[in-house]
Amino acid sequence: SCIHTENCFVPTSEIIAVEETELNKKQRNIGKWQKMAKPHAFTVVYYVKKAQNHRWRCSDVTFWCVDEHLCNQWIQALKELLEVQKSRPKQLLVYINPYGGKRQGKRIYEQKVAPLFSLASISTDVVITEHANHAKDNLFEVNINKYDGVVCVGGDGMFSEVMHGLIGRMQKDSGIDQNNPKAPLVQCNIRIGIIPAGSTDCICYSTVGISDPVTSALHIIVGDCQPLDVSSVHHNNTFLKYSVSLLGYGFYGDILKDSEKKRWMGPMRYDYSGFKTFLSHHYYEGTISFQPAKHALGSPRDKDSCRTGCYICKKSEQQLAEQQKECGLKYEEDEEGWKVIKGKFLAINAVNMSCACPRSPKGLSPAAHLADGSADLILVRKCSRFDFLRYLVRHTNQDDQFDFSFVDVHRVKSFQFTSKLSDDNESSVTDIGKKRFGQFCRDHPACCCNVANSTWNCDGETLDSSAIEVR
């Protein structure tokens, strides 16, 4: 499972490519002529070099041998090994968003990623997206079976678009109605690779541990695979979206809605909209009903983070499968298993992963797991601006962000939310006043009149339906 020289040890699973070189040949990545002290056949092995903070780089090492025949046997054996490793991709479909995030998706791919794919003998079909949902629509048309995976070069929005295209394609091919919230979805068997080129790259950071194009490309080349939980969002038996990271109502929904009007500001718009939303301090009344994830091990207050080969994810998945096999649909319809909370909330966040990013290294829920069949539901009740600021600051340090009297967190399997406005059929004087002065309140959020409804932030995309059902 490994090869080594006097001073180098390389696991075969982390070898990218093998090249036979000749004496005095100008080697790739070195840029200078090398003359060996021992004039025998030798080979260059390109491999993954792991640095600090989850950063990976492509490095190379020369292995030499006194017997030329033996050297050729080594080269052939290594090349055959790389060929038969099933997890490694041979052909990829690549979607590049040249407009989103850093607006450098094409340059990042051509300069940093494409040379590595070429070195690893991975063939690619590249599509430069020209408009919203270009990748999603294209995935419904292409012959998806000829590819080992799909790679998106962009931010969280680009990943979401590719994910919707793949999952939607799988359901369409299997005759599954996505509008039925109780329909068992067909699992997507095609992997998605992310090359980060967005504003936040939350999904990449939460899964790989760093937002770095070269690191992500090397993970793709060696065939690393990480399953992810996906939430479906419905409104009145109508499918709205899938989510893998954040579903946020209130604070994060308001930030997204305001920032969408200021795209000309670039990534700085999130800081501006965040500060503006914090000052407005809007709260929203509503009812949350949720089904606790009894199958999942651990809790959101644990100190252990999700890591490669996570025991909690594997055990939770097994227990969920056993639970569904024993109870079937009865467990889904069990009304006694649901809990109901009514109140006034500054923020309602449901996260399938930690949602870590460079600004918040621990994320919204540090102990959230990537593939345990559950989400962490975080309820931030109405409180003072100062207390809410204390809560937000804890996202940037090591302190327990759930250790507040106005913050509740639950590990859930599904939940429903209905705003108070949706519950009230009769229009009161207050409601009339809100409608009459609604535009003034939206333009001047610091006034005493509170906006009736927020917007859901679904992986960086807005959902205007306040009443939703999530599974």
GROMACS .gro file of C-alpha atoms in nm:
model
  471
    1SER     CA    1   0.000   0.000   0.000
    2CYS     CA    2   0.300   0.231  -0.010
    3ILE     CA    3   0.637   0.290  -0.172
    4HIS     CA    4   0.939   0.455  -0.013
    5THR     CA    5   1.296   0.563  -0.059
    6GLU     CA    6   1.558   0.639   0.202
    7ASN     CA    7   1.382   0.961   0.303
    8CYS     CA    8   1.031   0.955   0.153
    9PHE     CA    9   0.718   0.749   0.224
   10VAL     CA   10   0.424   0.777  -0.020
   11PRO     CA   11   0.090   0.591   0.029
   12THR     CA   12  -0.024   0.457  -0.308
   13SER     CA   13  -0.375   0.593  -0.245
   14GLU     CA   14  -0.230   0.946  -0.258
   15ILE     CA   15  -0.030   0.905  -0.581
   16ILE     CA   16  -0.159   1.133  -0.856
   17ALA     CA   17   0.054   1.021  -1.150
   18VAL     CA   18   0.368   0.827  -1.239
   19GLU     CA   19   0.615   0.929  -1.508
   20GLU     CA   20   0.925   0.760  -1.641
   21THR     CA   21   1.205   1.008  -1.701
   22GLU     CA   22   1.538   0.991  -1.878
   23LEU     CA   23   1.879   1.092  -1.760
   24ASN     CA   24   1.942   1.469  -1.771
   25LYS     CA   25   1.575   1.534  -1.861
   26LYS     CA   26   1.425   1.867  -1.759
   27GLN     CA   27   1.168   1.765  -1.499
   28ARG     CA   28   0.819   1.907  -1.464
   29ASN     CA   29   0.763   2.152  -1.173
   30ILE     CA   30   1.140   2.180  -1.116
   31GLY     CA   31   1.242   2.390  -1.414
   32LYS     CA   32   1.613   2.296  -1.407
   33TRP     CA   33   1.837   2.027  -1.547
   34GLN     CA   34   1.918   1.746  -1.307
   35LYS     CA   35   2.217   1.515  -1.333
   36MET     CA   36   2.195   1.202  -1.123
   37ALA     CA   37   2.498   1.079  -0.935
   38LYS     CA   38   2.395   0.723  -1.021
   39PRO     CA   39   2.322   0.686  -1.395
   40HIS     CA   40   2.037   0.437  -1.367
   41ALA     CA   41   1.670   0.435  -1.472
   42PHE     CA   42   1.443   0.626  -1.238
   43THR     CA   43   1.085   0.757  -1.221
   44VAL     CA   44   0.901   1.063  -1.089
   45VAL     CA   45   0.594   1.009  -0.872
   46TYR     CA   46   0.351   1.298  -0.822
   47TYR     CA   47   0.167   1.271  -0.493
   48VAL     CA   48  -0.044   1.460  -0.240
   49LYS     CA   49   0.159   1.653   0.016
   50LYS     CA   50  -0.049   1.746   0.322
   51ALA     CA   51   0.029   2.077   0.489
   52GLN     CA   52  -0.127   2.251   0.789
   53ASN     CA   53  -0.493   2.360   0.814
   54HIS     CA   54  -0.617   2.089   0.574
   55ARG     CA   55  -0.420   2.236   0.283
   56TRP     CA   56  -0.302   1.992   0.014
   57ARG     CA   57  -0.040   2.044  -0.254
   58CYS     CA   58   0.096   1.842  -0.546
   59SER     CA   59   0.455   1.738  -0.485
   60ASP     CA   60   0.692   1.498  -0.660
   61VAL     CA   61   0.962   1.256  -0.559
   62THR     CA   62   1.217   1.061  -0.764
   63PHE     CA   63   1.257   0.688  -0.708
   64TRP     CA   64   1.563   0.523  -0.861
   65CYS     CA   65   1.665   0.168  -0.906
   66VAL     CA   66   1.992  -0.001  -1.012
   67ASP     CA   67   1.800  -0.249  -1.227
   68GLU     CA   68   1.626  -0.092  -1.526
   69HIS     CA   69   1.397  -0.394  -1.573
   70LEU     CA   70   1.285  -0.379  -1.210
   71CYS     CA   71   1.224  -0.005  -1.245
   72ASN     CA   72   0.996  -0.065  -1.545
   73GLN     CA   73   0.804  -0.326  -1.347
   74TRP     CA   74   0.747  -0.072  -1.070
   75ILE     CA   75   0.622   0.189  -1.317
   76GLN     CA   76   0.383  -0.056  -1.483
   77ALA     CA   77   0.253  -0.183  -1.150
   78LEU     CA   78   0.186   0.170  -1.022
   79LYS     CA   79   0.010   0.275  -1.344
   80GLU     CA   80  -0.212  -0.036  -1.330
   81LEU     CA   81  -0.292   0.038  -0.967
   82LEU     CA   82  -0.404   0.392  -1.054
   83GLU     CA   83  -0.617   0.255  -1.337
   84VAL     CA   84  -0.808   0.000  -1.127
   85GLN     CA   85  -0.885   0.225  -0.830
   86LYS     CA   86  -1.261   0.261  -0.879
   87SER     CA   87  -1.301   0.572  -0.665
   88ARG     CA   88  -1.081   0.777  -0.897
   89PRO     CA   89  -1.263   0.966  -1.172
   90LYS     CA   90  -1.175   0.905  -1.536
   91GLN     CA   91  -1.410   1.153  -1.701
   92LEU     CA   92  -1.572   1.462  -1.545
   93LEU     CA   93  -1.837   1.712  -1.647
   94VAL     CA   94  -1.722   2.058  -1.534
   95TYR     CA   95  -1.949   2.363  -1.493
   96ILE     CA   96  -1.775   2.700  -1.449
   97ASN     CA   97  -1.957   3.010  -1.325
   98PRO     CA   98  -1.752   3.306  -1.458
   99TYR     CA   99  -1.977   3.569  -1.300
  100GLY     CA  100  -2.038   3.470  -0.937
  101GLY     CA  101  -1.837   3.528  -0.623
  102LYS     CA  102  -1.480   3.628  -0.700
  103ARG     CA  103  -1.564   3.643  -1.075
  104GLN     CA  104  -1.250   3.442  -1.138
  105GLY     CA  105  -1.393   3.093  -1.180
  106LYS     CA  106  -1.257   3.046  -1.532
  107ARG     CA  107  -0.908   3.171  -1.443
  108ILE     CA  108  -0.894   2.958  -1.128
  109TYR     CA  109  -0.990   2.647  -1.323
  110GLU     CA  110  -0.754   2.704  -1.616
  111GLN     CA  111  -0.449   2.799  -1.408
  112LYS     CA  112  -0.480   2.582  -1.097
  113VAL     CA  113  -0.717   2.290  -1.163
  114ALA     CA  114  -0.696   2.190  -1.530
  115PRO     CA  115  -0.318   2.117  -1.517
  116LEU     CA  116  -0.374   1.878  -1.225
  117PHE     CA  117  -0.660   1.698  -1.402
  118SER     CA  118  -0.438   1.665  -1.709
  119LEU     CA  119  -0.150   1.528  -1.501
  120ALA     CA  120  -0.385   1.267  -1.350
  121SER     CA  121  -0.513   1.169  -1.700
  122ILE     CA  122  -0.869   1.283  -1.623
  123SER     CA  123  -1.064   1.387  -1.931
  124THR     CA  124  -1.313   1.673  -1.891
  125ASP     CA  125  -1.607   1.826  -2.073
  126VAL     CA  126  -1.623   2.194  -1.971
  127VAL     CA  127  -1.938   2.407  -1.981
  128ILE     CA  128  -1.915   2.781  -1.911
  129THR     CA  129  -2.251   2.883  -1.765
  130GLU     CA  130  -2.412   3.187  -1.925
  131HIS     CA  131  -2.720   3.244  -1.710
  132ALA     CA  132  -2.894   3.130  -1.393
  133ASN     CA  133  -2.993   2.760  -1.391
  134HIS     CA  134  -2.781   2.691  -1.701
  135ALA     CA  135  -2.606   2.399  -1.528
  136LYS     CA  136  -2.931   2.270  -1.377
  137ASP     CA  137  -3.112   2.268  -1.712
  138ASN     CA  138  -2.812   2.114  -1.888
  139LEU     CA  139  -2.800   1.822  -1.641
  140PHE     CA  140  -3.152   1.722  -1.751
  141GLU     CA  141  -3.027   1.686  -2.110
  142VAL     CA  142  -2.676   1.536  -2.104
  143ASN     CA  143  -2.593   1.164  -2.102
  144ILE     CA  144  -2.501   1.159  -1.736
  145ASN     CA  145  -2.402   0.791  -1.735
  146LYS     CA  146  -2.077   0.857  -1.925
  147TYR     CA  147  -1.934   1.067  -1.640
  148ASP     CA  148  -1.777   0.960  -1.311
  149GLY     CA  149  -1.873   1.288  -1.150
  150VAL     CA  150  -1.973   1.650  -1.193
  151VAL     CA  151  -1.748   1.938  -1.086
  152CYS     CA  152  -1.877   2.289  -1.018
  153VAL     CA  153  -1.638   2.584  -1.019
  154GLY     CA  154  -1.805   2.862  -0.820
  155GLY     CA  155  -1.967   2.928  -0.485
  156ASP     CA  156  -2.249   2.775  -0.280
  157GLY     CA  157  -2.506   2.890  -0.535
  158MET     CA  158  -2.328   2.700  -0.813
  159PHE     CA  159  -2.313   2.384  -0.600
  160SER     CA  160  -2.684   2.419  -0.521
  161GLU     CA  161  -2.766   2.452  -0.890
  162VAL     CA  162  -2.572   2.137  -0.982
  163MET     CA  163  -2.720   1.948  -0.685
  164HIS     CA  164  -3.076   2.042  -0.789
  165GLY     CA  165  -3.001   1.933  -1.144
  166LEU     CA  166  -2.862   1.594  -1.041
  167ILE     CA  167  -3.127   1.511  -0.779
  168GLY     CA  168  -3.404   1.636  -1.008
  169ARG     CA  169  -3.269   1.427  -1.295
  170MET     CA  170  -3.259   1.115  -1.076
  171GLN     CA  171  -3.621   1.163  -0.962
  172LYS     CA  172  -3.741   1.234  -1.316
  173ASP     CA  173  -3.572   0.923  -1.454
  174SER     CA  174  -3.725   0.716  -1.171
  175GLY     CA  175  -4.075   0.863  -1.200
  176ILE     CA  176  -4.072   1.020  -0.852
  177ASP     CA  177  -4.298   1.322  -0.787
  178GLN     CA  178  -4.083   1.581  -0.606
  179ASN     CA  179  -4.396   1.778  -0.510
  180ASN     CA  180  -4.499   1.499  -0.273
  181PRO     CA  181  -4.314   1.571   0.054
  182LYS     CA  182  -4.359   1.209   0.167
  183ALA     CA  183  -4.224   1.054  -0.153
  184PRO     CA  184  -3.908   0.844  -0.091
  185LEU     CA  185  -3.641   1.001  -0.310
  186VAL     CA  186  -3.397   0.797  -0.519
  187GLN     CA  187  -3.043   0.849  -0.394
  188CYS     CA  188  -2.808   1.032  -0.629
  189ASN     CA  189  -2.520   0.801  -0.721
  190ILE     CA  190  -2.307   1.061  -0.900
  191ARG     CA  191  -2.054   1.259  -0.699
  192ILE     CA  192  -2.023   1.638  -0.705
  193GLY     CA  193  -1.684   1.803  -0.671
  194ILE     CA  194  -1.652   2.165  -0.561
  195ILE     CA  195  -1.376   2.399  -0.677
  196PRO     CA  196  -1.427   2.707  -0.456
  197ALA     CA  197  -1.457   3.040  -0.640
  198GLY     CA  198  -1.744   3.206  -0.453
  199SER     CA  199  -1.795   3.472  -0.189
  200THR     CA  200  -1.817   3.244   0.117
  201ASP     CA  201  -1.773   2.883  -0.008
  202CYS     CA  202  -1.943   2.755   0.307
  203ILE     CA  203  -2.015   2.405   0.171
  204CYS     CA  204  -1.657   2.353   0.056
  205TYR     CA  205  -1.512   2.485   0.383
  206SER     CA  206  -1.746   2.268   0.594
  207THR     CA  207  -1.660   1.948   0.406
  208VAL     CA  208  -1.293   1.990   0.310
  209GLY     CA  209  -1.186   2.220   0.594
  210ILE     CA  210  -1.045   2.493   0.371
  211SER     CA  211  -1.152   2.701   0.069
  212ASP     CA  212  -0.860   2.629  -0.162
  213PRO     CA  213  -0.895   2.528  -0.531
  214VAL     CA  214  -0.582   2.312  -0.543
  215THR     CA  215  -0.678   2.120  -0.228
  216SER     CA  216  -1.026   2.054  -0.364
  217ALA     CA  217  -0.889   1.942  -0.702
  218LEU     CA  218  -0.657   1.691  -0.532
  219HIS     CA  219  -0.946   1.552  -0.324
  220ILE     CA  220  -1.134   1.497  -0.650
  221ILE     CA  221  -0.835   1.331  -0.822
  222VAL     CA  222  -0.770   1.075  -0.546
  223GLY     CA  223  -1.143   0.995  -0.535
  224ASP     CA  224  -1.235   1.114  -0.188
  225CYS     CA  225  -1.607   1.080  -0.120
  226GLN     CA  226  -1.821   1.235   0.154
  227PRO     CA  227  -2.198   1.174   0.178
  228LEU     CA  228  -2.418   1.472   0.268
  229ASP     CA  229  -2.762   1.507   0.423
  230VAL     CA  230  -3.010   1.687   0.199
  231SER     CA  231  -3.328   1.859   0.322
  232SER     CA  232  -3.634   1.899   0.100
  233VAL     CA  233  -3.841   2.217   0.143
  234HIS     CA  234  -4.212   2.217   0.053
  235HIS     CA  235  -4.502   2.462   0.073
  236ASN     CA  236  -4.860   2.334   0.041
  237ASN     CA  237  -4.747   2.010  -0.127
  238THR     CA  238  -4.536   2.205  -0.375
  239PHE     CA  239  -4.162   2.145  -0.392
  240LEU     CA  240  -3.955   2.460  -0.343
  241LYS     CA  241  -3.586   2.375  -0.290
  242TYR     CA  242  -3.329   2.131  -0.158
  243SER     CA  243  -3.086   2.244   0.109
  244VAL     CA  244  -2.753   2.104   0.228
  245SER     CA  245  -2.621   2.385   0.448
  246LEU     CA  246  -2.840   2.666   0.590
  247LEU     CA  247  -3.212   2.731   0.604
  248GLY     CA  248  -3.238   3.068   0.778
  249TYR     CA  249  -3.546   3.276   0.860
  250GLY     CA  250  -3.530   3.618   1.021
  251PHE     CA  251  -3.177   3.753   1.057
  252TYR     CA  252  -3.004   3.556   0.779
  253GLY     CA  253  -3.307   3.574   0.552
  254ASP     CA  254  -3.323   3.952   0.588
  255ILE     CA  255  -2.949   3.986   0.518
  256LEU     CA  256  -2.980   3.787   0.196
  257LYS     CA  257  -3.288   3.975   0.078
  258ASP     CA  258  -3.122   4.312   0.134
  259SER     CA  259  -2.786   4.205  -0.014
  260GLU     CA  260  -2.950   4.085  -0.336
  261LYS     CA  261  -3.033   4.448  -0.415
  262LYS     CA  262  -2.667   4.546  -0.375
  263ARG     CA  263  -2.482   4.294  -0.592
  264TRP     CA  264  -2.284   4.581  -0.742
  265MET     CA  265  -2.099   4.605  -0.409
  266GLY     CA  266  -1.950   4.255  -0.447
  267PRO     CA  267  -1.881   4.045  -0.133
  268MET     CA  268  -1.879   4.365   0.075
  269ARG     CA  269  -2.259   4.373   0.043
  270TYR     CA  270  -2.292   4.101   0.309
  271ASP     CA  271  -2.112   4.317   0.567
  272TYR     CA  272  -2.325   4.618   0.482
  273SER     CA  273  -2.655   4.426   0.484
  274GLY     CA  274  -2.556   4.241   0.801
  275PHE     CA  275  -2.489   4.564   0.989
  276LYS     CA  276  -2.811   4.718   0.859
  277THR     CA  277  -3.015   4.409   0.955
  278PHE     CA  278  -2.859   4.401   1.300
  279LEU     CA  279  -2.961   4.763   1.361
  280SER     CA  280  -3.318   4.702   1.240
  281HIS     CA  281  -3.350   4.419   1.499
  282HIS     CA  282  -3.667   4.271   1.351
  283TYR     CA  283  -3.839   3.979   1.522
  284TYR     CA  284  -4.104   3.751   1.374
  285GLU     CA  285  -4.389   3.564   1.538
  286GLY     CA  286  -4.466   3.209   1.439
  287THR     CA  287  -4.503   2.843   1.530
  288ILE     CA  288  -4.233   2.579   1.493
  289SER     CA  289  -4.328   2.209   1.497
  290PHE     CA  290  -4.045   1.958   1.486
  291GLN     CA  291  -3.979   1.586   1.506
  292PRO     CA  292  -3.673   1.507   1.723
  293ALA     CA  293  -3.409   1.290   1.557
  294LYS     CA  294  -3.425   0.998   1.800
  295HIS     CA  295  -3.204   0.788   1.573
  296ALA     CA  296  -2.911   1.031   1.581
  297LEU     CA  297  -2.629   0.990   1.831
  298GLY     CA  298  -2.494   1.285   2.024
  299SER     CA  299  -2.639   1.633   2.054
  300PRO     CA  300  -2.571   1.985   1.917
  301ARG     CA  301  -2.393   2.069   2.244
  302ASP     CA  302  -2.124   1.803   2.193
  303LYS     CA  303  -1.761   1.904   2.159
  304ASP     CA  304  -1.674   1.650   1.887
  305SER     CA  305  -1.683   1.773   1.528
  306CYS     CA  306  -1.766   1.560   1.224
  307ARG     CA  307  -1.451   1.413   1.070
  308THR     CA  308  -1.356   1.162   0.799
  309GLY     CA  309  -1.494   0.816   0.878
  310CYS     CA  310  -1.723   0.968   1.145
  311TYR     CA  311  -1.857   0.702   1.383
  312ILE     CA  312  -2.162   0.910   1.477
  313CYS     CA  313  -2.269   0.948   1.112
  314LYS     CA  314  -2.229   0.575   1.041
  315LYS     CA  315  -2.411   0.462   1.356
  316SER     CA  316  -2.690   0.719   1.313
  317GLU     CA  317  -2.742   0.605   0.953
  318GLN     CA  318  -2.771   0.242   1.067
  319GLN     CA  319  -3.018   0.327   1.342
  320LEU     CA  320  -3.229   0.538   1.104
  321ALA     CA  321  -3.249   0.250   0.855
  322GLU     CA  322  -3.350   0.007   1.131
  323GLN     CA  323  -3.610   0.253   1.264
  324GLN     CA  324  -3.767   0.301   0.922
  325LYS     CA  325  -3.769  -0.073   0.859
  326GLU     CA  326  -3.945  -0.148   1.189
  327CYS     CA  327  -4.196   0.137   1.192
  328GLY     CA  328  -4.240   0.223   0.824
  329LEU     CA  329  -4.469   0.517   0.756
  330LYS     CA  330  -4.620   0.499   1.105
  331TYR     CA  331  -4.313   0.669   1.247
  332GLU     CA  332  -4.343   0.948   0.989
  333GLU     CA  333  -4.706   1.010   1.079
  334ASP     CA  334  -4.666   0.978   1.457
  335GLU     CA  335  -4.815   1.302   1.590
  336GLU     CA  336  -4.700   1.223   1.945
  337GLY     CA  337  -4.338   1.247   1.830
  338TRP     CA  338  -4.375   1.614   1.734
  339LYS     CA  339  -4.303   1.911   1.960
  340VAL     CA  340  -4.454   2.257   1.913
  341ILE     CA  341  -4.298   2.592   2.006
  342LYS     CA  342  -4.467   2.930   1.959
  343GLY     CA  343  -4.292   3.261   2.007
  344LYS     CA  344  -4.120   3.570   1.873
  345PHE     CA  345  -3.793   3.493   1.700
  346LEU     CA  346  -3.501   3.703   1.579
  347ALA     CA  347  -3.365   3.405   1.386
  348ILE     CA  348  -3.469   3.050   1.300
  349ASN     CA  349  -3.180   2.848   1.154
  350ALA     CA  350  -3.177   2.486   1.041
  351VAL     CA  351  -2.832   2.355   0.944
  352ASN     CA  352  -2.736   2.019   0.793
  353MET     CA  353  -2.366   2.090   0.852
  354SER     CA  354  -2.160   2.317   1.073
  355CYS     CA  355  -2.180   2.600   0.812
  356ALA     CA  356  -1.821   2.691   0.895
  357CYS     CA  357  -1.643   2.953   0.686
  358PRO     CA  358  -1.325   3.160   0.724
  359ARG     CA  359  -1.511   3.426   0.925
  360SER     CA  360  -1.675   3.168   1.149
  361PRO     CA  361  -1.431   2.874   1.175
  362LYS     CA  362  -1.665   2.676   1.404
  363GLY     CA  363  -1.983   2.761   1.213
  364LEU     CA  364  -2.344   2.803   1.325
  365SER     CA  365  -2.351   2.457   1.484
  366PRO     CA  366  -1.999   2.322   1.547
  367ALA     CA  367  -2.117   1.968   1.633
  368ALA     CA  368  -2.353   1.927   1.335
  369HIS     CA  369  -2.281   1.613   1.134
  370LEU     CA  370  -2.262   1.585   0.756
  371ALA     CA  371  -2.444   1.255   0.712
  372ASP     CA  372  -2.637   1.151   1.023
  373GLY     CA  373  -2.987   1.200   0.877
  374SER     CA  374  -3.065   1.504   1.092
  375ALA     CA  375  -3.043   1.882   1.107
  376ASP     CA  376  -2.975   2.115   1.399
  377LEU     CA  377  -3.265   2.356   1.453
  378ILE     CA  378  -3.149   2.677   1.624
  379LEU     CA  379  -3.415   2.912   1.764
  380VAL     CA  380  -3.306   3.260   1.872
  381ARG     CA  381  -3.589   3.427   2.061
  382LYS     CA  382  -3.654   3.798   2.088
  383CYS     CA  383  -3.388   3.962   2.304
  384SER     CA  384  -3.202   4.291   2.334
  385ARG     CA  385  -2.961   4.408   2.066
  386PHE     CA  386  -2.674   4.372   2.310
  387ASP     CA  387  -2.761   4.008   2.388
  388PHE     CA  388  -2.804   3.930   2.018
  389LEU     CA  389  -2.462   4.084   1.950
  390ARG     CA  390  -2.310   3.863   2.222
  391TYR     CA  391  -2.464   3.562   2.046
  392LEU     CA  392  -2.326   3.664   1.706
  393VAL     CA  393  -1.977   3.731   1.843
  394ARG     CA  394  -1.957   3.375   1.977
  395HIS     CA  395  -1.966   3.247   1.619
  396THR     CA  396  -1.614   3.386   1.580
  397ASN     CA  397  -1.455   3.241   1.895
  398GLN     CA  398  -1.439   2.917   2.096
  399ASP     CA  399  -1.720   2.996   2.342
  400ASP     CA  400  -2.045   2.796   2.349
  401GLN     CA  401  -2.284   2.994   2.128
  402PHE     CA  402  -2.587   2.803   2.261
  403ASP     CA  403  -2.523   2.901   2.624
  404PHE     CA  404  -2.789   3.174   2.635
  405SER     CA  405  -3.137   3.173   2.789
  406PHE     CA  406  -3.287   3.304   2.464
  407VAL     CA  407  -3.127   3.037   2.240
  408ASP     CA  408  -3.269   2.684   2.196
  409VAL     CA  409  -3.114   2.412   1.980
  410HIS     CA  410  -3.268   2.078   1.881
  411ARG     CA  411  -3.147   1.792   1.662
  412VAL     CA  412  -3.442   1.720   1.434
  413LYS     CA  413  -3.549   1.488   1.155
  414SER     CA  414  -3.814   1.721   1.012
  415PHE     CA  415  -3.989   2.046   1.102
  416GLN     CA  416  -4.262   2.285   0.994
  417PHE     CA  417  -4.288   2.660   1.037
  418THR     CA  418  -4.592   2.885   1.008
  419SER     CA  419  -4.573   3.259   1.061
  420LYS     CA  420  -4.835   3.431   1.279
  421LEU     CA  421  -4.959   3.622   0.976
  422SER     CA  422  -5.041   3.292   0.804
  423ASP     CA  423  -5.231   3.173   1.112
  424ASP     CA  424  -5.448   3.484   1.140
  425ASN     CA  425  -5.736   3.477   0.894
  426GLU     CA  426  -5.898   3.788   1.033
  427SER     CA  427  -5.738   4.122   0.952
  428SER     CA  428  -5.694   4.337   1.260
  429VAL     CA  429  -5.635   4.709   1.279
  430THR     CA  430  -5.267   4.638   1.333
  431ASP     CA  431  -5.251   4.426   1.016
  432ILE     CA  432  -5.420   4.705   0.817
  433GLY     CA  433  -5.165   4.949   0.955
  434LYS     CA  434  -4.881   4.717   0.856
  435LYS     CA  435  -5.015   4.686   0.502
  436ARG     CA  436  -5.071   5.062   0.470
  437PHE     CA  437  -4.730   5.156   0.605
  438GLY     CA  438  -4.550   4.841   0.491
  439GLN     CA  439  -4.346   5.015   0.223
  440PHE     CA  440  -4.241   5.288   0.465
  441CYS     CA  441  -4.129   5.020   0.715
  442ARG     CA  442  -3.928   4.838   0.453
  443ASP     CA  443  -3.753   5.159   0.353
  444HIS     CA  444  -3.702   5.270   0.714
  445PRO     CA  445  -3.651   4.947   0.915
  446ALA     CA  446  -3.551   5.129   1.235
  447CYS     CA  447  -3.907   5.251   1.299
  448CYS     CA  448  -4.126   5.095   1.567
  449CYS     CA  449  -4.351   4.910   1.320
  450ASN     CA  450  -4.233   4.551   1.272
  451VAL     CA  451  -4.231   4.377   0.932
  452ALA     CA  452  -4.481   4.088   0.931
  453ASN     CA  453  -4.281   3.824   0.745
  454SER     CA  454  -3.918   3.750   0.673
  455THR     CA  455  -3.762   3.554   0.387
  456TRP     CA  456  -3.603   3.210   0.403
  457ASN     CA  457  -3.236   3.192   0.313
  458CYS     CA  458  -3.194   2.850   0.148
  459ASP     CA  459  -2.823   2.790   0.080
  460GLY     CA  460  -2.787   3.151  -0.032
  461GLU     CA  461  -3.110   3.159  -0.239
  462THR     CA  462  -3.427   3.338  -0.128
  463LEU     CA  463  -3.758   3.161  -0.060
  464ASP     CA  464  -4.053   3.396  -0.020
  465SER     CA  465  -4.292   3.136   0.129
  466SER     CA  466  -4.278   3.185   0.504
  467ALA     CA  467  -4.480   2.868   0.581
  468ILE     CA  468  -4.268   2.566   0.490
  469GLU     CA  469  -4.233   2.195   0.559
  470VAL     CA  470  -3.879   2.054   0.580
  471ARG     CA  471  -3.768   1.691   0.578
   0.00000   0.00000   0.00000
